[in-house]
PDB file of C-alpha atoms in Angstrom:
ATOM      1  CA  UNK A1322       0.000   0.000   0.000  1.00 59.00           C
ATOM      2  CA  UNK A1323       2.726   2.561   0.985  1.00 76.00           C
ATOM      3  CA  UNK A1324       5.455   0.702  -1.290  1.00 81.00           C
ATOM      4  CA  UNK A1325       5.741   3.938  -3.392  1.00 81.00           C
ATOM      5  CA  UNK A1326       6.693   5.993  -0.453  1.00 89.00           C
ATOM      6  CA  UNK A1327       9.542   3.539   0.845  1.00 90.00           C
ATOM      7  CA  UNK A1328      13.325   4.336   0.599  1.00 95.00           C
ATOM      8  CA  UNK A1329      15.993   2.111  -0.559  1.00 95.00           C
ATOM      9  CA  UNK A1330      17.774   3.017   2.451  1.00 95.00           C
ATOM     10  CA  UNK A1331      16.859   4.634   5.667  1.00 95.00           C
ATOM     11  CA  UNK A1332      20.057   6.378   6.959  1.00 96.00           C
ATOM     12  CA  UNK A1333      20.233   8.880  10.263  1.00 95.00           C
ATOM     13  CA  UNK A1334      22.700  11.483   8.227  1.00 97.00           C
ATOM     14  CA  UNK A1335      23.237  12.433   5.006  1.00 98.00           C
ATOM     15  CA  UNK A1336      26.680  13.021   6.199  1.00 98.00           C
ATOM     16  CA  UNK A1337      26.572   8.774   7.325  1.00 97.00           C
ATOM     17  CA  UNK A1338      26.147   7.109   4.396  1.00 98.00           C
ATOM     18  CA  UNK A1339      28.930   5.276   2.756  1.00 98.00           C
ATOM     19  CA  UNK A1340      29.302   6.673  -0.751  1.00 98.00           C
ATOM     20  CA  UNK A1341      32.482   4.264  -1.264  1.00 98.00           C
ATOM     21  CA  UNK A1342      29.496   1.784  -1.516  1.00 98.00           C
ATOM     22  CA  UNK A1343      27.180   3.250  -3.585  1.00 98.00           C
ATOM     23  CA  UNK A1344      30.514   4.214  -5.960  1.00 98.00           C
ATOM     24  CA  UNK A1345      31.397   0.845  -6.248  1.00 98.00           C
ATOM     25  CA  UNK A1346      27.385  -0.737  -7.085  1.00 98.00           C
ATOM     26  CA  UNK A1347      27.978   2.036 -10.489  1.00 98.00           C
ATOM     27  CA  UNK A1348      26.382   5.266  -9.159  1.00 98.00           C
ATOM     28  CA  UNK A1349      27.489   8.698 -10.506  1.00 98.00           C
ATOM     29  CA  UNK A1350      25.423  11.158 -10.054  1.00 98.00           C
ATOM     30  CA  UNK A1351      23.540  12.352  -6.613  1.00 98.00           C
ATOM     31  CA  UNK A1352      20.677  14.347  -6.473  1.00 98.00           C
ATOM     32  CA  UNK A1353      19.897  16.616  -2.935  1.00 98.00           C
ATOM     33  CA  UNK A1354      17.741  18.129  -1.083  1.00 97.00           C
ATOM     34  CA  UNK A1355      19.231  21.082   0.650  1.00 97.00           C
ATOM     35  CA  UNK A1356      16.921  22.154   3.695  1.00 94.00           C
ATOM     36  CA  UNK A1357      16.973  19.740   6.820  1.00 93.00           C
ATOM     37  CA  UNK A1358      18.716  17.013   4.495  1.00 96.00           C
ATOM     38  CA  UNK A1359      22.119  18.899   4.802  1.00 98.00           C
ATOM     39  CA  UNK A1360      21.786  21.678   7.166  1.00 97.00           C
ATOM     40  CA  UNK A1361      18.584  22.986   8.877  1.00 94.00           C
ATOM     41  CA  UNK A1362      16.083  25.438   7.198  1.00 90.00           C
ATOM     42  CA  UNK A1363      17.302  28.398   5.435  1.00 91.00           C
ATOM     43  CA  UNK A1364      20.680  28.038   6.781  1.00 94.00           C
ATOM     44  CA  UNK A1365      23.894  28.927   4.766  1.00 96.00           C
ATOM     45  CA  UNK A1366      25.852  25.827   3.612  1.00 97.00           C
ATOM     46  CA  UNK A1367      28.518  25.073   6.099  1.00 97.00           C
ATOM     47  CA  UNK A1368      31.970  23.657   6.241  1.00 97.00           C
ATOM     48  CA  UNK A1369      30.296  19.877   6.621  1.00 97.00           C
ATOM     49  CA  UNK A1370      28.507  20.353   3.430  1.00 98.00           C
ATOM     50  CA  UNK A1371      31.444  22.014   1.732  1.00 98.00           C
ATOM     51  CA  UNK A1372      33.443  19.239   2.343  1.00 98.00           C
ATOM     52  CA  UNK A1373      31.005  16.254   1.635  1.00 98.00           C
ATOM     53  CA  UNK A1374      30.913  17.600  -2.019  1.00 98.00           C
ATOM     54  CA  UNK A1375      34.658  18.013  -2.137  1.00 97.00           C
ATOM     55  CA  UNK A1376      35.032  14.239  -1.255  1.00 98.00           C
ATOM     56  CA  UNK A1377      32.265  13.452  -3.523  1.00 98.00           C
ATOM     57  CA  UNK A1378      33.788  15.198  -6.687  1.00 97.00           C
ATOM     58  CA  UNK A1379      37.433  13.394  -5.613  1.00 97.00           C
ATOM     59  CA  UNK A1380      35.240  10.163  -5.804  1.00 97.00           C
ATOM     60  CA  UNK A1381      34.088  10.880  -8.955  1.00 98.00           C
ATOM     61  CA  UNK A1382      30.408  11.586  -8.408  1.00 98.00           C
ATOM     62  CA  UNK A1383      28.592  14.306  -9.880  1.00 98.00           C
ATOM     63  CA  UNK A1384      26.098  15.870  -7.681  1.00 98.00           C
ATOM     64  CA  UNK A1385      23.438  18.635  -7.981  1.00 98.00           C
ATOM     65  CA  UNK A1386      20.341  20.486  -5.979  1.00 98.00           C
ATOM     66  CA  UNK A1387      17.154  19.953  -6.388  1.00 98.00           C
ATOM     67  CA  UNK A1388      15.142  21.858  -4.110  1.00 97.00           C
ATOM     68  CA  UNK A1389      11.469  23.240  -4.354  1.00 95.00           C
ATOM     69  CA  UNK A1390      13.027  26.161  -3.007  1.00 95.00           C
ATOM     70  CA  UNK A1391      12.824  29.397  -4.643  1.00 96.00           C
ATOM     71  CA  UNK A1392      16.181  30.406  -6.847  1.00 97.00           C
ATOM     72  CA  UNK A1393      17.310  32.742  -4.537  1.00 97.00           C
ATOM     73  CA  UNK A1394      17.712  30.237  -1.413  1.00 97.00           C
ATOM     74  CA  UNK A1395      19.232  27.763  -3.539  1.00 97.00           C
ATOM     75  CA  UNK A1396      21.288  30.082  -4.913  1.00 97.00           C
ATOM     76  CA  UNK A1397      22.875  31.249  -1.601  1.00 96.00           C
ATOM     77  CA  UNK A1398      23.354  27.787  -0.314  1.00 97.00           C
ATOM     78  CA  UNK A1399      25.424  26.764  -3.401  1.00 98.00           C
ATOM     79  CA  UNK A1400      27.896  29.647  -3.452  1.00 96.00           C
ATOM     80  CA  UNK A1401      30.518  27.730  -1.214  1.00 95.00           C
ATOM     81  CA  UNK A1402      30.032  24.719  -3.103  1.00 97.00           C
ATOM     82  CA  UNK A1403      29.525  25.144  -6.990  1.00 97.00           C
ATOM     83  CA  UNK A1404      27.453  22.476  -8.553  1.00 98.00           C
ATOM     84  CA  UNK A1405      24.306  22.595 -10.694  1.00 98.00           C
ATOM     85  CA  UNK A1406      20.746  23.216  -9.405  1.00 98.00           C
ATOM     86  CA  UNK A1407      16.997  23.311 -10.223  1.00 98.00           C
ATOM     87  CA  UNK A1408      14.614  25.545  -8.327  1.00 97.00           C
ATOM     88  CA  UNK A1409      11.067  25.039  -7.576  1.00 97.00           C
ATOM     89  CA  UNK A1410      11.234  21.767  -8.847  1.00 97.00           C
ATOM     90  CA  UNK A1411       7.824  20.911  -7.899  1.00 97.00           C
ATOM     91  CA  UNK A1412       8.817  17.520  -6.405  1.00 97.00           C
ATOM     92  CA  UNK A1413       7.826  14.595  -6.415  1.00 96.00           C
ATOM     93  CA  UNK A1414       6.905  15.617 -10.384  1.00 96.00           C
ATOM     94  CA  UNK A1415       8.773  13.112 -12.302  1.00 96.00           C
ATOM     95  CA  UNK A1416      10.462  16.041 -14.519  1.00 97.00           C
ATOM     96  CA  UNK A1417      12.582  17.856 -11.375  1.00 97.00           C
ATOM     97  CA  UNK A1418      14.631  14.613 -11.269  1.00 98.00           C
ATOM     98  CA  UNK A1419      14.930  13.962 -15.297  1.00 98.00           C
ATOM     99  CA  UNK A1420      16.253  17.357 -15.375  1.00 98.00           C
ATOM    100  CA  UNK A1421      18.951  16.456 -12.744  1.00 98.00           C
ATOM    101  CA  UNK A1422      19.617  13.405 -14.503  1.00 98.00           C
ATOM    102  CA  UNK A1423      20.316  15.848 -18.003  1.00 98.00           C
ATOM    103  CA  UNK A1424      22.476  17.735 -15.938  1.00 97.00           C
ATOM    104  CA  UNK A1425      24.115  14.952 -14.402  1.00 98.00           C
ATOM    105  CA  UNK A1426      24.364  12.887 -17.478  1.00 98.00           C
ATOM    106  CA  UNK A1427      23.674   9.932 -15.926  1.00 98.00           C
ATOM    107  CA  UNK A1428      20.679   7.646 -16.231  1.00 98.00           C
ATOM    108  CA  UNK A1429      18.213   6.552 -13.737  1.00 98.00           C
ATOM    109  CA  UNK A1430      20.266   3.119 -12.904  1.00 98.00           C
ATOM    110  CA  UNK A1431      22.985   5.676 -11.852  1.00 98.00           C
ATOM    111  CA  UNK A1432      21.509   7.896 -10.079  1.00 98.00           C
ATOM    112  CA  UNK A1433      20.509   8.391  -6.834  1.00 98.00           C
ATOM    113  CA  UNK A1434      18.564  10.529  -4.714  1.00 98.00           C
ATOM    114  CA  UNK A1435      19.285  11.694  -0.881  1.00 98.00           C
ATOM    115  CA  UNK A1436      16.501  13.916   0.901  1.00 97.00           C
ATOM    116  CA  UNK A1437      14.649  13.797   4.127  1.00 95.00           C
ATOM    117  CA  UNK A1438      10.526  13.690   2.898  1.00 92.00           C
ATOM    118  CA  UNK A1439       9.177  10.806   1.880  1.00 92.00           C
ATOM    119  CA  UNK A1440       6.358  12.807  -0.245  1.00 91.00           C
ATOM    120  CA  UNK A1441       8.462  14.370  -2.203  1.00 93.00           C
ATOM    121  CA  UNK A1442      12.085  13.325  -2.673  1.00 96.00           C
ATOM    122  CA  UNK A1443      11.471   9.739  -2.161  1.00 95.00           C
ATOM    123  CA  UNK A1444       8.332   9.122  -4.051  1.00 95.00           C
ATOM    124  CA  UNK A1445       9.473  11.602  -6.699  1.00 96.00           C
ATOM    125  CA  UNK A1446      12.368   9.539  -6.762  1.00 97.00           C
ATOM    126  CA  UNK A1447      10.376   6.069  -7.321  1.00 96.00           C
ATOM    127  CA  UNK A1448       8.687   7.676  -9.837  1.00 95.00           C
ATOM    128  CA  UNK A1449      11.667   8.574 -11.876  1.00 97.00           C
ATOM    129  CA  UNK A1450      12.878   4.945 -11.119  1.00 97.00           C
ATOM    130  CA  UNK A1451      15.905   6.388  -9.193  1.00 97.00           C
ATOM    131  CA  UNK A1452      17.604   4.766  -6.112  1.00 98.00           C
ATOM    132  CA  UNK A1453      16.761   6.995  -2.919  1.00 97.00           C
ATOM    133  CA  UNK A1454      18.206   7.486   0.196  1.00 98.00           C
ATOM    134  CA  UNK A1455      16.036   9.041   3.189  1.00 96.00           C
ATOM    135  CA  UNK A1456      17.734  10.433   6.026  1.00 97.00           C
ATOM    136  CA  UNK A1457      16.518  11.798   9.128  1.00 93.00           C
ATOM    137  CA  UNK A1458      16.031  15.740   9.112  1.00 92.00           C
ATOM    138  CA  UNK A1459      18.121  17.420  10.775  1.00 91.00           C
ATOM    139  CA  UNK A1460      16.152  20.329  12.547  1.00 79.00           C
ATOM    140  CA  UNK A1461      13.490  18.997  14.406  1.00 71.00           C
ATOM    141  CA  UNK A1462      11.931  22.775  13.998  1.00 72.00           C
ATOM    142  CA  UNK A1463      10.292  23.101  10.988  1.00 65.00           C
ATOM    143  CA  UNK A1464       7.600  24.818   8.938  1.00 67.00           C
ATOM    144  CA  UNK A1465       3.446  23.939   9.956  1.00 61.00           C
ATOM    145  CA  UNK A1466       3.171  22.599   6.701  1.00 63.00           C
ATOM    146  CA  UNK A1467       5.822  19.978   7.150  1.00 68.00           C
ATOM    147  CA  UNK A1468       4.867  19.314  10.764  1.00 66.00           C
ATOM    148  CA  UNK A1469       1.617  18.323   9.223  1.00 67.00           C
ATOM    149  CA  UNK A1470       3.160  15.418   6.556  1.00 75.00           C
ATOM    150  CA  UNK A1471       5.697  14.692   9.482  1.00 71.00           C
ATOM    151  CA  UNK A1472       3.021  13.104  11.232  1.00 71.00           C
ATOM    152  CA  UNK A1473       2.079  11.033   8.072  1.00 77.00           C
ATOM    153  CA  UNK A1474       5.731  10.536   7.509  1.00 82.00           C
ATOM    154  CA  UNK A1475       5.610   8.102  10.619  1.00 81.00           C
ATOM    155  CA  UNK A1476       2.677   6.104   9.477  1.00 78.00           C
ATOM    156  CA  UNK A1477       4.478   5.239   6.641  1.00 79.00           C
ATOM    157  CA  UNK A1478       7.875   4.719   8.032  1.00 80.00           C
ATOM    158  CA  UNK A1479       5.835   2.392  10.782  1.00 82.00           C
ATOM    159  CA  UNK A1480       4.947  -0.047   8.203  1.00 82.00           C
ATOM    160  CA  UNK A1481       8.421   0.637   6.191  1.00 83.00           C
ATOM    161  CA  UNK A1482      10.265  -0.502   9.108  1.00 82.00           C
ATOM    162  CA  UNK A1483       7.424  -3.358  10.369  1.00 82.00           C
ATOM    163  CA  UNK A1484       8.560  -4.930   6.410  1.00 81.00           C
ATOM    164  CA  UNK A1485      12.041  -4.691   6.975  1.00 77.00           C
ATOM    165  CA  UNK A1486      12.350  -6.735  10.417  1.00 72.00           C
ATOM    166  CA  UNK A1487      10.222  -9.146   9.015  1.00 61.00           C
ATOM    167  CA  UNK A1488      12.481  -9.568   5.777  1.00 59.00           C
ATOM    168  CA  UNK A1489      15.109 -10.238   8.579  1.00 49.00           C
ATOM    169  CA  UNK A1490      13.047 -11.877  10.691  1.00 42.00           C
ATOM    170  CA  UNK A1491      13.218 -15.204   8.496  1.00 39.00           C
TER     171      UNK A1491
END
């Protein structure tokens, strides 16, 4: 029932997950959400962040924003960093992440996606067919209108979590 909304992976930090990994399985390009996936809401990208997408690039990934953002917060995050980005990409639309992928030149087996909402980054990456990661946010202070999907968020991740320990279970 709520297939469409689970993650590939379930990780506590963007900042946790082992890219050597997901290098090595034949991913190139990354697409991320910016707000409470790397730092918390509206704030300015900081030296964590900066140096995530330094290791990344030494990897050999290519990365890039995708944010529902307006341009000018997206913008301002990705001044320290330098990598492509789409705006108001009206996630989980399927055409946010083929844009990415364009940019990225990298197809959907190849791609993956890293964000903390499952109703829009990881069920707009499902519908693109793209690997996702969801990680915890990191602010637990957020807009009303988030608070309100949170609590949806944990319905969902109930029964995402209930089908995992019973995969393990046997």
């Amino acid at each position: 029932m709520f297939k469409a909304f689970y993650p590939d992976e379930y990780k506590a930090s963007a900042y946790k997950i082992n890219y050597e990994r997901l290098f090595q399985k034949g991913y190139r390009g990354i697409i991320y959400d910016i707000d409470n996936t790397l730092v918390p809401h509206d704030a300015p990208a900081n030296e964590r962040a900066i140096q995530l997408f330094r290791h990344l690039e030494e990897m050999g990934f290519k990365a890039c924003f995708m944010s529902n953002n307006q341009e000018s917060r997206v913008k301002s995050f990705n001044e320290k960093i330098g990598i492509p980005y789409i705006f108001d990409a009206k996630k989980p639309m399927r055409a946010g992440y083929m844009k990415a992928m364009r940019l990225l030149k990298t197809k959907p087996e190849h791609t993956l996606c890293v964000g903390d909402q499952l109703f829009t980054d990881v069920w707009g990456a499902y519908r693109a067919g793209i690997y996702c990661i969801l990680v915890k946010p990191i602010d637990p202070k957020e807009k009303f209108s988030i608070v309100l999907k949170r609590y949806l968020e944990k319905i969902v991740l109930y029964f995402y979590q209930r089908s995992k320990s019973l995969k393990t279970d046997r």
